[in-house]
Coordinates of C-alpha atoms and ligand atoms in Angstrom, one line a residue:
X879 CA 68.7 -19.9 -35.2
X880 CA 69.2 -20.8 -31.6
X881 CA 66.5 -22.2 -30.3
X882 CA 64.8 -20.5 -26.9
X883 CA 66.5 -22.0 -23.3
X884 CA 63.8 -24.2 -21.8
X885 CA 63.6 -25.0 -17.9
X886 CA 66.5 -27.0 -16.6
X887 CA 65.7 -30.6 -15.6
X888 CA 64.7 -31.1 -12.2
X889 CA 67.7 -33.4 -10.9
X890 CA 66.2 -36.4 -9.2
X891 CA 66.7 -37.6 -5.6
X892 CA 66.6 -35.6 -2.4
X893 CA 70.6 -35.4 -2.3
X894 CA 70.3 -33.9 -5.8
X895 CA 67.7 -31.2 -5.4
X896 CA 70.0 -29.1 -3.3
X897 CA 72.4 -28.6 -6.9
X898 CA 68.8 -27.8 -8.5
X899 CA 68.5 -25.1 -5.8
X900 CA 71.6 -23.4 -7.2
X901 CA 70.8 -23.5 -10.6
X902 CA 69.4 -20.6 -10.8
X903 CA 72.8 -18.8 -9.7
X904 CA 74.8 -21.2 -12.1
X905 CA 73.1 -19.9 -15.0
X906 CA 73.0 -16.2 -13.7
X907 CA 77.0 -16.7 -13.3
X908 CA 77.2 -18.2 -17.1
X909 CA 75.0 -15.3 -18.5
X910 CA 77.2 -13.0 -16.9
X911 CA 80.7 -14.5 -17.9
X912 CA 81.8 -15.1 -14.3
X913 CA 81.5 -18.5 -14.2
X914 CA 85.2 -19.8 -14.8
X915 CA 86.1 -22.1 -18.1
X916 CA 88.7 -24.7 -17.6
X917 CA 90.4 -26.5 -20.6
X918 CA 92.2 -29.1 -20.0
X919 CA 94.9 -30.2 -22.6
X920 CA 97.2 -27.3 -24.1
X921 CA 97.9 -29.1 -27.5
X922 CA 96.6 -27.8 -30.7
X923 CA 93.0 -28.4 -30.4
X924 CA 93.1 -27.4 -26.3
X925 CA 95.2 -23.9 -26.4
X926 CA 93.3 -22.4 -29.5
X927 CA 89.8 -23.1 -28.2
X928 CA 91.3 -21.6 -24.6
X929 CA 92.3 -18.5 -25.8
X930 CA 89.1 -18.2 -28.2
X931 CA 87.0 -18.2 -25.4
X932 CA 89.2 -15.9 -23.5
X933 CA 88.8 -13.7 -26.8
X934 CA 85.0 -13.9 -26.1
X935 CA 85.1 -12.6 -22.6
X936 CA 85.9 -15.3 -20.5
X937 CA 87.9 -16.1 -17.7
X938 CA 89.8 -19.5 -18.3
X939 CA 92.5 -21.6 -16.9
X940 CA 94.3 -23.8 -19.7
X941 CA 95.5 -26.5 -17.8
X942 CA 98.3 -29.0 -19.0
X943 CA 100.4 -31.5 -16.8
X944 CA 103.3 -30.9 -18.3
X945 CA 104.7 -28.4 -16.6
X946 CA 107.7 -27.1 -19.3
X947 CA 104.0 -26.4 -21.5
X948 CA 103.0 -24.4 -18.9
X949 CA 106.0 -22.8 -18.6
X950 CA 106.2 -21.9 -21.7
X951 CA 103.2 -20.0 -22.3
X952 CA 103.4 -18.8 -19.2
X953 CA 106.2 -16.7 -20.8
X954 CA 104.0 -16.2 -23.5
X955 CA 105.2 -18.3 -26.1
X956 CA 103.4 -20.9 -28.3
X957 CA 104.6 -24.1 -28.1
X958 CA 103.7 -24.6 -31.9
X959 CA 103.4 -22.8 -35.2
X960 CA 99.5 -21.4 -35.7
X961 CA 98.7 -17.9 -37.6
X962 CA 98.1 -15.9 -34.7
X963 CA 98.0 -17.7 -31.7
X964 CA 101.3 -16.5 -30.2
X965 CA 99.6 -12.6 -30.3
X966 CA 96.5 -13.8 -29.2
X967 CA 98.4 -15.8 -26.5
X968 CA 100.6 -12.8 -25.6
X969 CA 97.2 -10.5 -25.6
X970 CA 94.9 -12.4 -23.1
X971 CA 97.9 -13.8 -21.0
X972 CA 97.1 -13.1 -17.1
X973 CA 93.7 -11.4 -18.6
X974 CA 91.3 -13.8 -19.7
X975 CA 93.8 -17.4 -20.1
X976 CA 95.4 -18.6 -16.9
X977 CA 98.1 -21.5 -17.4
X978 CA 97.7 -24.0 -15.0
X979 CA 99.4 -27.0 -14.4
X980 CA 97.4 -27.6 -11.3
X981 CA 94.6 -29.8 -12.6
X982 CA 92.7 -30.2 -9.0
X983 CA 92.7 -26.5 -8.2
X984 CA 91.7 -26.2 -12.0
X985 CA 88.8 -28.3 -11.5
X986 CA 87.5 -26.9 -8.3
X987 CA 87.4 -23.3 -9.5
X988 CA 85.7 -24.4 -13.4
X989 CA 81.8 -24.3 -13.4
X990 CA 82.8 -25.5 -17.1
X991 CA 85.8 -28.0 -17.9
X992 CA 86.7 -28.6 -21.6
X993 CA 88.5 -31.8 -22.0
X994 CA 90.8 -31.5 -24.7
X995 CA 93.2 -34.1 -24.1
X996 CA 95.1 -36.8 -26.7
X997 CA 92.9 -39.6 -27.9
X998 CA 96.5 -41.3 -29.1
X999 CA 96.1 -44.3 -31.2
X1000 CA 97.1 -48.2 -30.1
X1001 CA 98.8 -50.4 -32.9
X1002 CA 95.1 -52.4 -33.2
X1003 CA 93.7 -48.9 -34.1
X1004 CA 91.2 -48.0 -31.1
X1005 CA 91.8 -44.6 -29.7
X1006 CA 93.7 -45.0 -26.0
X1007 CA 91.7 -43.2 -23.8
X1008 CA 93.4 -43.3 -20.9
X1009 CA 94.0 -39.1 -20.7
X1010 CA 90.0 -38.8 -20.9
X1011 CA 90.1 -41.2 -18.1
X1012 CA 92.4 -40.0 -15.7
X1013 CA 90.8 -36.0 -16.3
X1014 CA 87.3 -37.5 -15.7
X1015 CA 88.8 -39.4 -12.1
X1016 CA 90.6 -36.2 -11.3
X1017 CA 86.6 -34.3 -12.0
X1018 CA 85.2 -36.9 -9.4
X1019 CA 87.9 -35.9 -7.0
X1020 CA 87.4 -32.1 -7.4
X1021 CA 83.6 -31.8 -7.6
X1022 CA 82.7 -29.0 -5.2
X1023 CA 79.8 -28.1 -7.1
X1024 CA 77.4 -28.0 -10.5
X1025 CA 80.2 -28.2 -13.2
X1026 CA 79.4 -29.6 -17.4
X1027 CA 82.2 -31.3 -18.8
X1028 CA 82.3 -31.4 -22.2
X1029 CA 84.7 -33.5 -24.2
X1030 CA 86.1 -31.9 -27.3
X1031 CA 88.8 -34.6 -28.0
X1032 CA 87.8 -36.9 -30.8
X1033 CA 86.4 -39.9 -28.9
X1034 CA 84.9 -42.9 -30.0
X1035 CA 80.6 -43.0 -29.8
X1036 CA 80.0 -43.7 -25.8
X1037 CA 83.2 -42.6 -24.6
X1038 CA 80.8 -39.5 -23.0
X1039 CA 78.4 -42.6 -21.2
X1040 CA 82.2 -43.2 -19.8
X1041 CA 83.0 -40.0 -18.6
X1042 CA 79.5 -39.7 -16.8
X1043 CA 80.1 -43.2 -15.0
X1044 CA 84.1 -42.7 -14.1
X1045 CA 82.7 -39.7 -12.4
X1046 CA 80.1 -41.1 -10.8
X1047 CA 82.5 -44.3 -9.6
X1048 CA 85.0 -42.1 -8.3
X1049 CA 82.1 -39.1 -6.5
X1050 CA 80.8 -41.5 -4.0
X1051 CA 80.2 -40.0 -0.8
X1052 CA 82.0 -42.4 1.5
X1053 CA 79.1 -42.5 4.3
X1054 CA 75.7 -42.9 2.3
X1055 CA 77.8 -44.5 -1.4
X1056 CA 76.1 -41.0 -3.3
X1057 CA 76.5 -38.7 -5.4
X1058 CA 76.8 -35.5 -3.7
X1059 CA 77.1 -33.6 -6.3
X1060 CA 75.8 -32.3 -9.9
X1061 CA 77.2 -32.2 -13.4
X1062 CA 76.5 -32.8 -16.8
X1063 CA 78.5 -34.9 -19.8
X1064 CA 77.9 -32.9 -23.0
X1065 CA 80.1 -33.8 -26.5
X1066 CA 81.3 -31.2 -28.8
X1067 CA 83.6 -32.3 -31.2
X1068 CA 86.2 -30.1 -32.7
X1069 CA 86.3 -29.7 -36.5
X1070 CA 89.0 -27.1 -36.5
X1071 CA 91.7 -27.3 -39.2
X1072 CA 96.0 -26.8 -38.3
X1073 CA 96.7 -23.3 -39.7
X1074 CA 93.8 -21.8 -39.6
X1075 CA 92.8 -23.0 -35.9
X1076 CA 91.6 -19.6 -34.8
X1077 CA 89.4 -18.6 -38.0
X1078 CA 88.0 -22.6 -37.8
X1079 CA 87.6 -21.1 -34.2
X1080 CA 86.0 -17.6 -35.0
X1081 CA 83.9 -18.7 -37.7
X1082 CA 83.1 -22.4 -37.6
X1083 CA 80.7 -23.9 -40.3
X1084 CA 78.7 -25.0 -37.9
X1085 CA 78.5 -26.2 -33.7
X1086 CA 77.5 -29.6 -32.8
X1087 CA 77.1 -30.6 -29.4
X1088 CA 75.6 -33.7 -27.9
X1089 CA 74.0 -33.3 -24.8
X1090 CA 71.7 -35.5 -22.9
X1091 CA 70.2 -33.0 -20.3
X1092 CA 68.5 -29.3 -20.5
X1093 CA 71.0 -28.2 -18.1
X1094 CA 74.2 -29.0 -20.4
X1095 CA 72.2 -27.2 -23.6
X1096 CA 71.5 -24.3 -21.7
X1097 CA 75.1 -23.2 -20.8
X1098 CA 76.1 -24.3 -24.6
X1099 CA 73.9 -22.0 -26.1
X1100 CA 74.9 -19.1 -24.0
X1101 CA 78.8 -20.1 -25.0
X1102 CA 78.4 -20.2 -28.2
X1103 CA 75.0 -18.6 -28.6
X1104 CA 77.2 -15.4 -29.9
X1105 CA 78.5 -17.9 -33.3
X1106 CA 77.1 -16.5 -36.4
X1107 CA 76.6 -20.7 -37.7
X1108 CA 73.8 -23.4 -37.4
X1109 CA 74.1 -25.0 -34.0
X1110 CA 73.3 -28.4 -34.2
X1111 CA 72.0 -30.2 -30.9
X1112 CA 72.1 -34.2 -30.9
X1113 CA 72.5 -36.5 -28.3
X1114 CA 75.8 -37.6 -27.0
X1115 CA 76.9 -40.5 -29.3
X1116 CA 75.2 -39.0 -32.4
X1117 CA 77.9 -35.6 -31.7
X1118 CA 80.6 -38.2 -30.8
X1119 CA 80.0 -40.3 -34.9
X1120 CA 79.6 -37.0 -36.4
X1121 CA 83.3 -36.2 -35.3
X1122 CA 84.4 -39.6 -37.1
X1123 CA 82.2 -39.6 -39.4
X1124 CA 83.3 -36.0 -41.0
X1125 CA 87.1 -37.0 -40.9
X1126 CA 86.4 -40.3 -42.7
X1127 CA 84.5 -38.9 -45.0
X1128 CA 86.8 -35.9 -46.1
X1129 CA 89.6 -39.0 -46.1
X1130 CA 86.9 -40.7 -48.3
X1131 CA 87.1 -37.8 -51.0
X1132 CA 91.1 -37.4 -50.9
X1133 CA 91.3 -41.0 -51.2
X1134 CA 88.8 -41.3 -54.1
X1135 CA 90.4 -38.4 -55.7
X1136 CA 94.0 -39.9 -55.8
X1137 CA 92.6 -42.8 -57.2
X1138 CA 91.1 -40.9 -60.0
X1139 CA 94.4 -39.0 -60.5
X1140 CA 96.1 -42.4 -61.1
X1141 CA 94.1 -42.9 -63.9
X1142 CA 94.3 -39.3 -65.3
X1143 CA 98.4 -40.4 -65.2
X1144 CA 97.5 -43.5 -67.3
X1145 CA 95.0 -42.1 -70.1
X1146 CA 96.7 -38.6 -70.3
X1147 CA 93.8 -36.7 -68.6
X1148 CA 93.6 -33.8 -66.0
X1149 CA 92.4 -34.6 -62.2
X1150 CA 92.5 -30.9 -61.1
X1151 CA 89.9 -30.4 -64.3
X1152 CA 88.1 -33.5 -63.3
X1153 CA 88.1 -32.3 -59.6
X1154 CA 86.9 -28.8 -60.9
X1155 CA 84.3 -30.8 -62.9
X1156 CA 82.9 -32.6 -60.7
X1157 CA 83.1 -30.0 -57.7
X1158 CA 80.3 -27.9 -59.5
X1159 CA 77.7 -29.9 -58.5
X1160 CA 77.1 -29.1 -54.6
X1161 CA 76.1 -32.1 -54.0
X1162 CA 80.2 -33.0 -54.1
X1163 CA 81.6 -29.9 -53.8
X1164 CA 85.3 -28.6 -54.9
X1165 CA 87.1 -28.8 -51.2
X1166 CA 89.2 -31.6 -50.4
X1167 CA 89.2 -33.0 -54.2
X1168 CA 93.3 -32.2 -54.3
X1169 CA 95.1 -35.0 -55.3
X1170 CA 98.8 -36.0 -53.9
X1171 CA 100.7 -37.4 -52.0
X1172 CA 98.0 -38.4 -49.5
X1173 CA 96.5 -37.0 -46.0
X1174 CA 98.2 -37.5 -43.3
X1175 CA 98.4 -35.1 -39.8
X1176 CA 97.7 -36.2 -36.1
X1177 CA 93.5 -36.6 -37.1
X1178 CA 92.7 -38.0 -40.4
X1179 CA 95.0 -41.2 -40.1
X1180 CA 94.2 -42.1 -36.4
X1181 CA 90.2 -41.2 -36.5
X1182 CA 89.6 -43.3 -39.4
X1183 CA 91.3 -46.1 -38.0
X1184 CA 89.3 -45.5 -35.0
X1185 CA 86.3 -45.4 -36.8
X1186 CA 86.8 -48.7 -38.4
X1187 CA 87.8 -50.4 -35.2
X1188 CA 84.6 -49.4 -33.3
X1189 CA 82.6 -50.2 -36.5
X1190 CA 84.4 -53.3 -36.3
X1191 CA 83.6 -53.8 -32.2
X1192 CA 80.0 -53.5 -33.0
X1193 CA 79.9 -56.1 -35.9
X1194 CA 79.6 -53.7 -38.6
X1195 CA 82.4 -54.0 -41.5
X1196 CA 82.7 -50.6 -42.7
X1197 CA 85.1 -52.0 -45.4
X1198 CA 84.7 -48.9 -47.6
X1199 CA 87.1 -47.1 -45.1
X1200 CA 89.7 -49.9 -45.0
X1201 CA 90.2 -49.3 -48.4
X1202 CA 90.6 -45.3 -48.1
X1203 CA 93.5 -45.9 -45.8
X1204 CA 95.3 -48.5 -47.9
X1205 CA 94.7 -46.4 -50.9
X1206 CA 96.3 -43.6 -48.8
X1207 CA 99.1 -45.6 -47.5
X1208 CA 100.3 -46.6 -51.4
X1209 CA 100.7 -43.3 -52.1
X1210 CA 104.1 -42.5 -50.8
X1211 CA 105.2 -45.8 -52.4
X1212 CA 103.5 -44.5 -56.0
X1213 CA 104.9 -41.5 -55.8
X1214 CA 109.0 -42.5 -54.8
X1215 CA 108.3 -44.8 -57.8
X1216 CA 107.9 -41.7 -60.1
X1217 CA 110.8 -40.4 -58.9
X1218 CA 112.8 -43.4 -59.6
X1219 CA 111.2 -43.7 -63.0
X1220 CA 112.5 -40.3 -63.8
X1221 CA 115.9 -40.5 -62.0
X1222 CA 116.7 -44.1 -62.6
X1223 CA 119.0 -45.0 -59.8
X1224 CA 118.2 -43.0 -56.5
X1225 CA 121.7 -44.1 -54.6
X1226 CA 123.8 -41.2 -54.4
X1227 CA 121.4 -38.5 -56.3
X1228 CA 120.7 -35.5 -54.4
X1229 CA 117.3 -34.6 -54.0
X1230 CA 116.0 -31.3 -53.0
X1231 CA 112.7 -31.8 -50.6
X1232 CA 110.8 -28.7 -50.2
X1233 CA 108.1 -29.4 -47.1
X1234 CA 107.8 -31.8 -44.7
X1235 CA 105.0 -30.2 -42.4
X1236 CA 102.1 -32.3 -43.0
X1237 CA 100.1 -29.4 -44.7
X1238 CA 101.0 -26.1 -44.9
X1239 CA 100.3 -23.1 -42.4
X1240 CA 101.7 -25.9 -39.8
X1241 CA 104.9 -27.2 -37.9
X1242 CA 103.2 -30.3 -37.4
X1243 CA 104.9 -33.2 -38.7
X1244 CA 102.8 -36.1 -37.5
X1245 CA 102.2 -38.8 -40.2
X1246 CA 103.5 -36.6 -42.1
X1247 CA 103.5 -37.9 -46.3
X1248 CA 106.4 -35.8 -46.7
X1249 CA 108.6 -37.1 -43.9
X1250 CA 107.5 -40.8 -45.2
X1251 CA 108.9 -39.9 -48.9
X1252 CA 111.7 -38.0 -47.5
X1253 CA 112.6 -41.4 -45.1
X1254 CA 111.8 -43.9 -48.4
X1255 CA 114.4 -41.6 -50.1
X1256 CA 116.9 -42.1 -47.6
X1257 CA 116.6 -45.6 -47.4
X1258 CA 117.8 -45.9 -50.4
X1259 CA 120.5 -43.9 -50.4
X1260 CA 120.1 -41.0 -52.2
X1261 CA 121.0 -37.3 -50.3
X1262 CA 118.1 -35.0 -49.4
X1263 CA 118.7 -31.6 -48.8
X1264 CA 115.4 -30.4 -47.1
X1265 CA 113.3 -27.4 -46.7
X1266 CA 110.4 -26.5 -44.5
X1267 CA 109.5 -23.1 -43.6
X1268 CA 108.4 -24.1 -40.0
X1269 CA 108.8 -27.3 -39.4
X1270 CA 112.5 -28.1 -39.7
X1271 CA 113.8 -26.9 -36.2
X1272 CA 111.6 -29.9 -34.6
X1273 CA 112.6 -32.6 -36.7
X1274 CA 115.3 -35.0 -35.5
X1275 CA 118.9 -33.8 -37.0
X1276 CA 120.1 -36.8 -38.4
X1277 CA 118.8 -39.6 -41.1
X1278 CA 118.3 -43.3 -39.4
X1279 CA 121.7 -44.8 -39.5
X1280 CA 122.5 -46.7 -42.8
X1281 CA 120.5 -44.0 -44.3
X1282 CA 121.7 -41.6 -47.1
X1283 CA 122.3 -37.9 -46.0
X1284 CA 120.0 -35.5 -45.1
X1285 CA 120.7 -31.7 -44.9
X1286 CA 118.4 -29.5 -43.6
X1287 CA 118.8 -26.2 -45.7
X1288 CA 118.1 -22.8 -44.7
X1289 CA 116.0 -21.7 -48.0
X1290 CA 114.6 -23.5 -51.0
X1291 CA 117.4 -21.9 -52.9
X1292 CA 120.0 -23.8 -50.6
X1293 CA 118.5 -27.3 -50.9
X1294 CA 118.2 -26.7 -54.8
X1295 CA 121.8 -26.2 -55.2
X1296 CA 123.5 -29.3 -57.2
X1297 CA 120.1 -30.9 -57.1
X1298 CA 119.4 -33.6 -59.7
X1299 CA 116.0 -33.6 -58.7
X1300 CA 113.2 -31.3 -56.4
X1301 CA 110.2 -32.4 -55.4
X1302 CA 107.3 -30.8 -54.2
X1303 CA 105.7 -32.2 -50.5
X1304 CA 103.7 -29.6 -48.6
X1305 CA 102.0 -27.2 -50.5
X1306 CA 103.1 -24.1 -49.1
X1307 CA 101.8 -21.0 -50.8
X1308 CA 105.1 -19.4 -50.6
X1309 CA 106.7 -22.3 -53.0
X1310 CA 104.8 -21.3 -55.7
X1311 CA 106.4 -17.5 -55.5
X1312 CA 109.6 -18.6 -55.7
X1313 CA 112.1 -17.4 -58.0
X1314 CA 111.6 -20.2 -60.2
X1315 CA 114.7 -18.9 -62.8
X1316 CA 117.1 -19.1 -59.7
X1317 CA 116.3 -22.5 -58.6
X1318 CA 116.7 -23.8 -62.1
X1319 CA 120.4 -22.1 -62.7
X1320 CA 120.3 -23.6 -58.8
X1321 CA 119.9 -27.4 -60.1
X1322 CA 122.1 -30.2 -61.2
X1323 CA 119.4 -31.1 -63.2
X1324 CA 116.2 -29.0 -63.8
X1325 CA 114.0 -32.6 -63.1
X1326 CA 111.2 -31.1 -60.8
X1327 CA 108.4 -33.7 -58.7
X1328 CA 105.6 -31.9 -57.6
X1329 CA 103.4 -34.1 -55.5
X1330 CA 100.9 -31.6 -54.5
X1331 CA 99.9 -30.3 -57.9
X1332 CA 101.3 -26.5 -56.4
X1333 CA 102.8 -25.2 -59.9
X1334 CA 101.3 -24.9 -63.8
X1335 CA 102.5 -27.5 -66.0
X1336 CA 103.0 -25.2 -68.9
X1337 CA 104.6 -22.2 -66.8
X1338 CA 107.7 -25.2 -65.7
X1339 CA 108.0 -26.4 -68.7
X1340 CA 108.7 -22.8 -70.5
X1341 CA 111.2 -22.3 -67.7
X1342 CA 113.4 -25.4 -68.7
X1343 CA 112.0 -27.7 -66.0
X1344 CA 111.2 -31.2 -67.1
X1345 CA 108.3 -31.0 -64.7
X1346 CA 106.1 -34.1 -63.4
X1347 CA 103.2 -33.8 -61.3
X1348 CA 100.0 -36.4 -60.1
X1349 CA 97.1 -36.6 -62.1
X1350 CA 98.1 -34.0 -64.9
X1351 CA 99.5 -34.4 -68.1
X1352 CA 102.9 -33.0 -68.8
X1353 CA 103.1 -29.2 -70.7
X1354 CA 102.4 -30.1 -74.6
X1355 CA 100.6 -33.8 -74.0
X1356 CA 97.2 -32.4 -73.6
Ligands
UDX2517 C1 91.4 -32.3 -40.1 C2 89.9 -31.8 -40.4 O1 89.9 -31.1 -41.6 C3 89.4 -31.0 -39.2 O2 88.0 -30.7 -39.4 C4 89.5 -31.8 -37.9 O3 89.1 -31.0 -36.8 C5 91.0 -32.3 -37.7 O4 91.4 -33.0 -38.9 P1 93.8 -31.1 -40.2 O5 94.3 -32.3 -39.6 O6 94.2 -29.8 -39.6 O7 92.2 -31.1 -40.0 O8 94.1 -31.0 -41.7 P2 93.3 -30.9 -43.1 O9 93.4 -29.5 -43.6 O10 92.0 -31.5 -43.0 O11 94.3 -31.8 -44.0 C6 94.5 -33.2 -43.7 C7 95.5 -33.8 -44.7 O12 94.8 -34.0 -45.9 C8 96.7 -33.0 -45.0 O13 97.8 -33.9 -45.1 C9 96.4 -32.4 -46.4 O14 97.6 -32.2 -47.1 C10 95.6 -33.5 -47.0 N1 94.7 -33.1 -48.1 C11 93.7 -32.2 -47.8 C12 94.8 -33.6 -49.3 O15 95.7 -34.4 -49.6 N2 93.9 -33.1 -50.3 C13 92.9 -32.3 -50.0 O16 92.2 -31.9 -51.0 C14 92.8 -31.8 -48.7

């Protein structure tokens, strides 16, 4: 349950308690919805959480500096692939969600900014902050009165002490070196999943948000006081760690699993059985036991390598997760090596590729372990003929040069034909409904690769498919 609003803090100083005087009609404008929402950062974290507010009742400008973004859904369209969003979009566009590319005038009109910008990684690993850095300058330049920013990007712990003091650097009234105005820094990190964005948004597991002031709780709890979920309140770095912490640790449990799955190859056993096993007991719990190819996706990779460079900045060596990315990183190279073992020779086979979106339910290709197979292929000269049921139309059209060749085929069906081999790289529901007859009368040779554990052993192997898969023995070894 939400715990009751207390009083606000009484801001200090004289030049302060003018902002404290207006409290009372900041709050009576956030209980009322007129109070405007700014988010800043349209990407996939930024536009769902815009128009899921907007959905709620409020008035909000999502704001993006690149202006052919803006463009775009200013004609309504999504610049991605995400269940929903493009109605949703096309339902509160001009009603509740404003695009903006006008970050000042965004600013100035926001009681409440959202920063949802990209935390992009550098090659040591630490998250570049430099977007958070250049929105929290551009807050300082646009304060015209009480506003609570709240960071939603993944950030490293104390990148909110940052924000507080960039605004404060860049506020000073000129004559007397003040503040002359009020906000609030408040951290609430984003656990929402690609694909399912807007249910992650609708009906979250739970809300954390850090805050460090009365004020900044207050207006949190009427946002999302309306969540049927706990709502956890910490203080600002604690929100910021539980962000890392929750990515690294769901790495942690894909990670383990594969490993476990490389030894169910080598004694003849069953990882989804094991993960089904072991998943009864709530205290590990089924999710995120499937074993494959490995994660990959714009968050898992870069957060836990962000997670063990600041562990690292503050002397602690959080070796544990150094492990779970190398573990993660072999897997493309273990699983290529299957496909050899079973083709011999890769130069010159064709190989049919169905997925390269990261996960399914996504167009999303970033670090993707599909792409990386699909590249390892390539380079060594074997033909891919490639499906993905989104993601195709954003991928570069041709292979790197000295490559092999790499088709992009309109249906599963397509990039089966004269295949000596078809793998299996995003798990895409629709795969396993596929007419599985076809795609074997489709086939050079019926040798099927499924990295993601998608179809039954037995089922492939009754159909004529000589069908290999991680973790799980094949049809008649049990
Ligand atoms: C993740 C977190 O789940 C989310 O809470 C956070 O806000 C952002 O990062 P997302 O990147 O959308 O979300 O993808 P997710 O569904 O978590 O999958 C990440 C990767 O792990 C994918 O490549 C997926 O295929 C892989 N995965 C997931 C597995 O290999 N096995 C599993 O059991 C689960």
């Amino acid at each position: 349950m939400l715990q009751p609003v207390s009083a606000p803090v009484s801001p200090e100083g004289p030049v302060l308690q003018a902002a404290a005087d207006t409290w009372g009609s900041v709050m009576e404008q956030i209980r009322s919805k007129q109070a405007r929402i700014a988010v800043v950062g349209m990407g996939h974290v930024g536009l769902p959480t815009a128009l899921g507010l907007a959905a709620q009742g409020w008035r909000v400008f999502g704001v993006d500096s690149y202006l052919p973004l803006i463009s775009l859904l200013q004609a309504g369209k999504a610049p991605f692939y995400e269940l929903g969003l493009e109605g949703l979009l096309l339902e509160y566009l001009g009603k509740g969600f404003f695009p903006l590319d006008n970050l000042n005038q965004a600013i100035r009109e926001a009681t409440v900014v959202f920063l949802c910008v990209g935390t992009p990684q550098k090659s040591s690993g630490e998250a570049d902050l430099s977007q958070v850095e250049t929105a929290a300058r551009a807050i300082a330049q646009n304060l015209n009165g009480y506003k609570l920013i709240i960071e939603k990007s993944t950030v490293p712990a104390i990148t909110a002490q940052w924000i507080d003091r960039t605004i404060r650097r860049f506020a000073r009234n000129e004559q007397q070196g003040k503040v002359t105005v009020d906000f609030d820094v408040a951290s609430n990190p984003e656990f929402l999943q690609e694909g399912v964005a807007l249910q992650s948004i609708r009906q979250p597991d739970r809300v954390v948000c850090g805050v460090d002031s009365e004020r900044a709780r207050a207006i949190l709890e009427e946002i999302y006081g309306s969540l049927r979920c706990p709502l956890l309140i910490t203080g600002l770095s604690t929100a910021e760690i539980i962000k890392h912490a929750a990515n690294s640790f769901l790495s942690m449990k894909i990670s383990f699993i594969n490993m476990v799955a490389d030894l169910c190859d080598s004694i003849g056993a069953d990882v989804s059985q094991v993960a089904e096993g072991i998943g009864m007991d709530p205290r590990i719990g089924r999710r995120f036991l499937q074993a494959g190819i490995g994660f990959g996706g714009y968050c898992f990779p870069k957060d836990l390598r962000a997670f063990i460079f600041l562990a690292q900045e503050y002397g602690v060596d959080f070796s544990l997760l150094k492990e779970v990315e190398a573990i993660n990183q072999r897997r493309v190279e273990l699983f290529v090596k299957k496909v050899r073992s079973a083709l011999w020779v890769l130069r010159d086979k064709t190989i049919a590729a169905l997925g390269l979106a990261f996960k399914p339910g996504t167009d999303d290709t970033r670090e993707s372990p599909s792409l990386r197979v699909v590249n390892a292929l390539l380079q060594e000269g074997a033909t891919l003929r490639a499906h993905d049921p989104k993601a195709m139309p954003l991928l570069p059209k041709a292979p790197p040069p000295g490559a092999g060749h790499l088709t992009y085929c309109d249906s599963p069906y397509a990039a089966a034909a004269g295949a000596q081999a078809l793998l299996i790289l995003t798990d895409w529901p629709d795969y396993r409904r596929l007419d599985w007859q076809r795609i074997h009368r489709e086939m050079d040779l019926p040798l099927l690769v499924d990295g993601r554990n998608l179809l039954d052993p037995e089922t492939m192997s009754r159909l004529g498919f000589e069908y290999i898969s991680v973790g799980r023995p094949k049809a008649g070894a049990r």
